[in-house]
CSV table of N, CA and C in Angstrom, one decimal:
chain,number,residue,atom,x,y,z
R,1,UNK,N,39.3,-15.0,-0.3
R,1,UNK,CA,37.9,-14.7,-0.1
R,1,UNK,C,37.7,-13.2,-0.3
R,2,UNK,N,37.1,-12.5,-1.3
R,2,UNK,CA,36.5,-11.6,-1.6
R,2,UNK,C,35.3,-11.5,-1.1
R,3,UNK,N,34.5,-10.1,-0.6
R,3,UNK,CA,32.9,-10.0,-0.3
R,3,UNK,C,32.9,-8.3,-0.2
R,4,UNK,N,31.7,-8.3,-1.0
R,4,UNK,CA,31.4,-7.1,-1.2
R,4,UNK,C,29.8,-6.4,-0.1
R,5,UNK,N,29.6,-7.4,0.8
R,5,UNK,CA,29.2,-7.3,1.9
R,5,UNK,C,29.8,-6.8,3.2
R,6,UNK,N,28.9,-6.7,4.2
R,6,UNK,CA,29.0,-6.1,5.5
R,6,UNK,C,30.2,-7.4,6.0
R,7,UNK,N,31.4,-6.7,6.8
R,7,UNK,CA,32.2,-7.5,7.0
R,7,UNK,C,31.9,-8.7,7.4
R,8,UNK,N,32.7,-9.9,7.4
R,8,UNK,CA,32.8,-11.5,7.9
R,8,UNK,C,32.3,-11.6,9.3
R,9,UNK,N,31.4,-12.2,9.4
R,9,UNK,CA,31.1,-12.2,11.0
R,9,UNK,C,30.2,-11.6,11.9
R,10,UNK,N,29.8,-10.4,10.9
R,10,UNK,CA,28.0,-9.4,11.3
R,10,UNK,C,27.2,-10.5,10.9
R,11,UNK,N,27.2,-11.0,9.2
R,11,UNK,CA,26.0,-11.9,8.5
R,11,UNK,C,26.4,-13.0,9.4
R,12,UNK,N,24.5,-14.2,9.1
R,12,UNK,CA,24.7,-15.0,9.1
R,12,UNK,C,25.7,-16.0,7.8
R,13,UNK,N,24.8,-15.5,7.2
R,13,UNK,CA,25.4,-16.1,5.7
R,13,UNK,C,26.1,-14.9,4.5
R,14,UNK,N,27.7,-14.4,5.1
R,14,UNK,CA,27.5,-13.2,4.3
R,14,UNK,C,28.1,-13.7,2.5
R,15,UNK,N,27.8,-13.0,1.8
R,15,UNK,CA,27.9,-13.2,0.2
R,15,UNK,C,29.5,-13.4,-0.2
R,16,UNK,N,30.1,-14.0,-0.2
R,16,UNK,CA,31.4,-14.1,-1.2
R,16,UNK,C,32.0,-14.5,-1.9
R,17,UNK,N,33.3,-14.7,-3.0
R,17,UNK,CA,33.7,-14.7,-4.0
R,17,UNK,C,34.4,-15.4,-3.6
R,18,UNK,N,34.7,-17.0,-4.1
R,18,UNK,CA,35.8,-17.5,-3.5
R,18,UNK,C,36.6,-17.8,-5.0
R,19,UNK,N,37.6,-17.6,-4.7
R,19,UNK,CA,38.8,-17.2,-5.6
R,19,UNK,C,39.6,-18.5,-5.8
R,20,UNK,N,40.5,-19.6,-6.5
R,20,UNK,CA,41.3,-20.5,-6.1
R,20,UNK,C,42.4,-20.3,-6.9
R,21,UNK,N,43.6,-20.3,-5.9
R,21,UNK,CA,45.0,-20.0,-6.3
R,21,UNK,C,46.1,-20.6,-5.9
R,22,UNK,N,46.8,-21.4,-7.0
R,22,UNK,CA,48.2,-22.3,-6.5
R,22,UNK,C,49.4,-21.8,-5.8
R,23,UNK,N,49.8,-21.8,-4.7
R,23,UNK,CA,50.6,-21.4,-4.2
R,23,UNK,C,51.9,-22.1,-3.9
R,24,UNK,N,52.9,-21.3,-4.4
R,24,UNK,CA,54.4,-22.3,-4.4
R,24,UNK,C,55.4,-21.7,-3.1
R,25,UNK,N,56.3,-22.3,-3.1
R,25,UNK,CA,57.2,-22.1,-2.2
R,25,UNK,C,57.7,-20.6,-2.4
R,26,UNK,N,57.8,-19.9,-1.6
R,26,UNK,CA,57.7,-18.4,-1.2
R,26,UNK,C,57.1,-17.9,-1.4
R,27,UNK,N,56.0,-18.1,-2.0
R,27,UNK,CA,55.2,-16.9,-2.2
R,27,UNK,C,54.3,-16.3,-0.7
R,28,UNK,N,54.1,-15.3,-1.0
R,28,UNK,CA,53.5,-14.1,0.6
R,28,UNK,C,51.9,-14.2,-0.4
R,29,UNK,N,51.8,-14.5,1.4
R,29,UNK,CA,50.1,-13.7,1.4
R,29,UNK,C,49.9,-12.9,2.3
R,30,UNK,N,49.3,-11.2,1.5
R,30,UNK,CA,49.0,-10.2,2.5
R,30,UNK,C,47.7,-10.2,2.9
R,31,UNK,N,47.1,-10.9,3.8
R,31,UNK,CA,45.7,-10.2,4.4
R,31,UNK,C,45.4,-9.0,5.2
R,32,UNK,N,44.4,-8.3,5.0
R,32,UNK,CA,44.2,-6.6,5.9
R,32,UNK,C,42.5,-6.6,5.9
R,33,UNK,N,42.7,-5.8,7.2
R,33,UNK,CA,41.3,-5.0,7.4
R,33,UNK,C,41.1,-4.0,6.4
R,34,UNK,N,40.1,-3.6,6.3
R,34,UNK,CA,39.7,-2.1,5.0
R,34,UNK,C,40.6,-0.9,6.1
R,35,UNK,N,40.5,-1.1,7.1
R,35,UNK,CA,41.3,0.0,7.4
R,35,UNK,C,42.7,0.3,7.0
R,36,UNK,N,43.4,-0.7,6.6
R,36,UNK,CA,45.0,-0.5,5.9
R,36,UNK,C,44.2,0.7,4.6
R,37,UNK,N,43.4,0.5,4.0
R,37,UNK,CA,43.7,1.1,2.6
R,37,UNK,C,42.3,2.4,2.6
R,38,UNK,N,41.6,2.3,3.6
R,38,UNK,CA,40.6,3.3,3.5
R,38,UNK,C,40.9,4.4,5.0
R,39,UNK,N,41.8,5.3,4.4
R,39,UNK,CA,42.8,6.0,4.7
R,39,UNK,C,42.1,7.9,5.1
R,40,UNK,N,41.7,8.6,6.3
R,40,UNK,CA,41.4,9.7,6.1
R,40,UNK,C,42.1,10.9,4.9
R,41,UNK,N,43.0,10.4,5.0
R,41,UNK,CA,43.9,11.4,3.8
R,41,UNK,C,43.6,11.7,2.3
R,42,UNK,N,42.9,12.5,1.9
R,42,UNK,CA,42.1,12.6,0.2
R,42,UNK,C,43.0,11.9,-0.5
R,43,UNK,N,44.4,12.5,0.0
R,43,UNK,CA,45.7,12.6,-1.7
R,43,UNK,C,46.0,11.3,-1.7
R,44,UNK,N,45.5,9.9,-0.7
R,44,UNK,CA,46.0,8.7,-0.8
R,44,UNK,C,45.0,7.8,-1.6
R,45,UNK,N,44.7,7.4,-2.8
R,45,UNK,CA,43.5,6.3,-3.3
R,45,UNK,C,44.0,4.8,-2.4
R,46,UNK,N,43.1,3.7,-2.2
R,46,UNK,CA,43.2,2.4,-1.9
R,46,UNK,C,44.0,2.1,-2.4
R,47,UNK,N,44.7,2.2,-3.6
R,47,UNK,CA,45.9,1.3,-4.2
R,47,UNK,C,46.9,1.7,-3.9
R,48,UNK,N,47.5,2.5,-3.0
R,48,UNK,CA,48.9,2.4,-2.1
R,48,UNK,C,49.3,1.5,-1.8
R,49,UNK,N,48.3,-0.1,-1.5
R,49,UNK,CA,49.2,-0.9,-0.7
R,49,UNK,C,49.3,-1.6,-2.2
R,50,UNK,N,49.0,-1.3,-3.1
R,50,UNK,CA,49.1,-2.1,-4.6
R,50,UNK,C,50.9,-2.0,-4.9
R,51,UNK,N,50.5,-0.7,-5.1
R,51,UNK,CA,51.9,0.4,-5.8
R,51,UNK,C,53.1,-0.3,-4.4
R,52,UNK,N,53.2,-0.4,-2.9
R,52,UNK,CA,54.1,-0.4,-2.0
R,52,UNK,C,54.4,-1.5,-2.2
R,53,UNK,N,53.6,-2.6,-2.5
R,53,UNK,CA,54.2,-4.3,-2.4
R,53,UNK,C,55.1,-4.3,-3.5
R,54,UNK,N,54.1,-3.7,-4.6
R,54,UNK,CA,55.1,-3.8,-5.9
R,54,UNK,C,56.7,-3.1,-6.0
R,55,UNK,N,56.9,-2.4,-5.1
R,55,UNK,CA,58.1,-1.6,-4.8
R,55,UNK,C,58.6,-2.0,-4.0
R,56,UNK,N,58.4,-2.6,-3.2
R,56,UNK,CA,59.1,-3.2,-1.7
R,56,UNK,C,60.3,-4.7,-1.8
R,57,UNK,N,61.0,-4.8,-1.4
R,57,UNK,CA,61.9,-6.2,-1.6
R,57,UNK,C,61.7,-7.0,0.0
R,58,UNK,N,60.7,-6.9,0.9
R,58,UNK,CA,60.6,-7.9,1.9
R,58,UNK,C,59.9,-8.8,1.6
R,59,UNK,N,60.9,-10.0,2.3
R,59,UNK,CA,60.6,-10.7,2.3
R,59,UNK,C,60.0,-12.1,3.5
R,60,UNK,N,60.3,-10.8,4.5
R,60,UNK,CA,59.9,-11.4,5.9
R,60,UNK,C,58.8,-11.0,6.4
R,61,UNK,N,58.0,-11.9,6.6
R,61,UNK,CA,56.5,-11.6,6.5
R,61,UNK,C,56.2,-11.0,8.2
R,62,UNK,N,57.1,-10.5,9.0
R,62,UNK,CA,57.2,-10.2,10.5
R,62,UNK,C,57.1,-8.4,9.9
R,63,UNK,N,58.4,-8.7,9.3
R,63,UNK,CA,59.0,-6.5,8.9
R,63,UNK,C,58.2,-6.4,7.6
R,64,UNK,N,57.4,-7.5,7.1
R,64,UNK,CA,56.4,-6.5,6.0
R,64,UNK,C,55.4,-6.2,6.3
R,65,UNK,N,54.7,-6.9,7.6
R,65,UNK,CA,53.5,-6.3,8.1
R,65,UNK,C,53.6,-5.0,9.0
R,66,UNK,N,55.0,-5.2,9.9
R,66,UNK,CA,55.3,-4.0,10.5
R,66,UNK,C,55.3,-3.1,9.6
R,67,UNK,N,56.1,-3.1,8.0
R,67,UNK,CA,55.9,-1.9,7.1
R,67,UNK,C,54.4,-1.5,6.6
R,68,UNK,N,53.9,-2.4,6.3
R,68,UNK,CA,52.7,-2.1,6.0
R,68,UNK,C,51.8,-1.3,7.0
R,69,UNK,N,51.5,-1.9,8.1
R,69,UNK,CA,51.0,-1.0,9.2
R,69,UNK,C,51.6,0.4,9.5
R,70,UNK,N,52.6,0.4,9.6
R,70,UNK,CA,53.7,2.1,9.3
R,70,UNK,C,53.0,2.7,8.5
R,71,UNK,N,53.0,2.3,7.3
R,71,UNK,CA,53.2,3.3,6.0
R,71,UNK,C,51.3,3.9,5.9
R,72,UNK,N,50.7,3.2,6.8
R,72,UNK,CA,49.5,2.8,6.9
R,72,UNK,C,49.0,3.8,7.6
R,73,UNK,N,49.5,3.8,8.7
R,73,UNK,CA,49.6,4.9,10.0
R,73,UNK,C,50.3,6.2,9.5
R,74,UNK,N,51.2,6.2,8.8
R,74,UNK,CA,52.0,7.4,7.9
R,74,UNK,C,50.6,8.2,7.3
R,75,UNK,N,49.9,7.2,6.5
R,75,UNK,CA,49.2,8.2,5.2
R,75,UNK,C,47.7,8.4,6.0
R,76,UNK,N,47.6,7.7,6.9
R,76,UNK,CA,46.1,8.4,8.1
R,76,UNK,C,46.7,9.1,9.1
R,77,UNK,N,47.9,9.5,8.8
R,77,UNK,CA,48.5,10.6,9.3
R,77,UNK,C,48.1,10.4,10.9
R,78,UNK,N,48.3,9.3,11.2
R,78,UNK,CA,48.2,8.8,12.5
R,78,UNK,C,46.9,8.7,13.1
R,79,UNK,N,45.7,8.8,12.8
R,79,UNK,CA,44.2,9.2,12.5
R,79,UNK,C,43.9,8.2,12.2
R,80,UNK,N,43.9,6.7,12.2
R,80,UNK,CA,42.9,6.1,11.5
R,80,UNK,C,41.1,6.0,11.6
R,81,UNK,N,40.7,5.8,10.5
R,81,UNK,CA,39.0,6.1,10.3
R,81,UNK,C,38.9,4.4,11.3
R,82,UNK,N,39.6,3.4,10.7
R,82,UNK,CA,38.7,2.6,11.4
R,82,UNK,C,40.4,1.7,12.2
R,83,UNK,N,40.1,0.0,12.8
R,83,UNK,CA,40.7,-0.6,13.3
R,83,UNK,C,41.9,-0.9,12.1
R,84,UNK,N,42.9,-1.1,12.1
R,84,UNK,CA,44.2,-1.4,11.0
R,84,UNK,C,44.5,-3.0,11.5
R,85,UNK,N,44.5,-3.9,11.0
R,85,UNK,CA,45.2,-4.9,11.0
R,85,UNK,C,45.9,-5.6,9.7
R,86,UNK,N,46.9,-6.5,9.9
R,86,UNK,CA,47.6,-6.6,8.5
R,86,UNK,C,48.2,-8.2,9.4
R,87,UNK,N,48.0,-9.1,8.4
R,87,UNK,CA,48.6,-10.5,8.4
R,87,UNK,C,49.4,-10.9,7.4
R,88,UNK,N,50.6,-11.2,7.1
R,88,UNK,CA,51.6,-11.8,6.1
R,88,UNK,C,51.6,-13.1,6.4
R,89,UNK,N,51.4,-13.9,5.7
R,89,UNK,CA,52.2,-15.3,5.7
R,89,UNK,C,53.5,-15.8,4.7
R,90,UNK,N,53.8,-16.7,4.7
R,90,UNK,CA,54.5,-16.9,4.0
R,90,UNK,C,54.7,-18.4,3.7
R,91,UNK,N,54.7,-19.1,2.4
R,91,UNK,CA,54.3,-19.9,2.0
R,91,UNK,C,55.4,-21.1,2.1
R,92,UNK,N,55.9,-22.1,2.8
R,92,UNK,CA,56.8,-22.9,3.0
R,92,UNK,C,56.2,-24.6,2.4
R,93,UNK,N,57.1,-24.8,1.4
R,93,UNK,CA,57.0,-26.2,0.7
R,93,UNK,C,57.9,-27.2,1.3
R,94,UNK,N,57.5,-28.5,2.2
R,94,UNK,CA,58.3,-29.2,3.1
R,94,UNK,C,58.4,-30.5,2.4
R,95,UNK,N,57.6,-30.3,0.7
R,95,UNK,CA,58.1,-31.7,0.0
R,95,UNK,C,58.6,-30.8,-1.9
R,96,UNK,N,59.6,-31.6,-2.1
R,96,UNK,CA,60.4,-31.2,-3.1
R,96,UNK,C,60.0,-32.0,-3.7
């Protein structure tokens, strides 16, 4: 779910983009508040958490949200502008 509206849950009816995507056995889903990526620090753009997933080898959706929130807290230099939350899942296929 994409929305380029006032966060989920102010609207009654807020505007979004709903996206559909096949998901197989391991694959991670990262969800986050805007606060992960909208960061007080100038020298950081939003795409940090782009560039970090793509670099990163976890695969445990517990230590990659812990990492994420870290690196998160690292570049707002412990200052966040707003609330930080971060959800991983991780996708488990129970028919072969």
């Amino acid at each position: 779910i994409k929305s380029k509206t006032l966060p989920i849950g102010v609207l009654e009816k807020p505007d979004v983009d709903i996206i559909q995507k096949k998901f197989k056995n391991g694959d991670i889903i990262v969800s986050i508040s805007d606060g992960i990526v909208d960061l007080k620090s100038k020298s950081y753009s939003s795409s940090w958490l782009e560039f970090f997933l793509q670099e990163t080898n976890i695969s445990d959706p517990k230590a990659l949200a812990t990492e994420i929130l870290g690196k998160a807290r690292e570049l707002s230099k412990e200052k966040p502008k707003d609330d930080m939350t971060v959800l991983v899942s991780k996708v488990y296929s129970i028919f072969n």
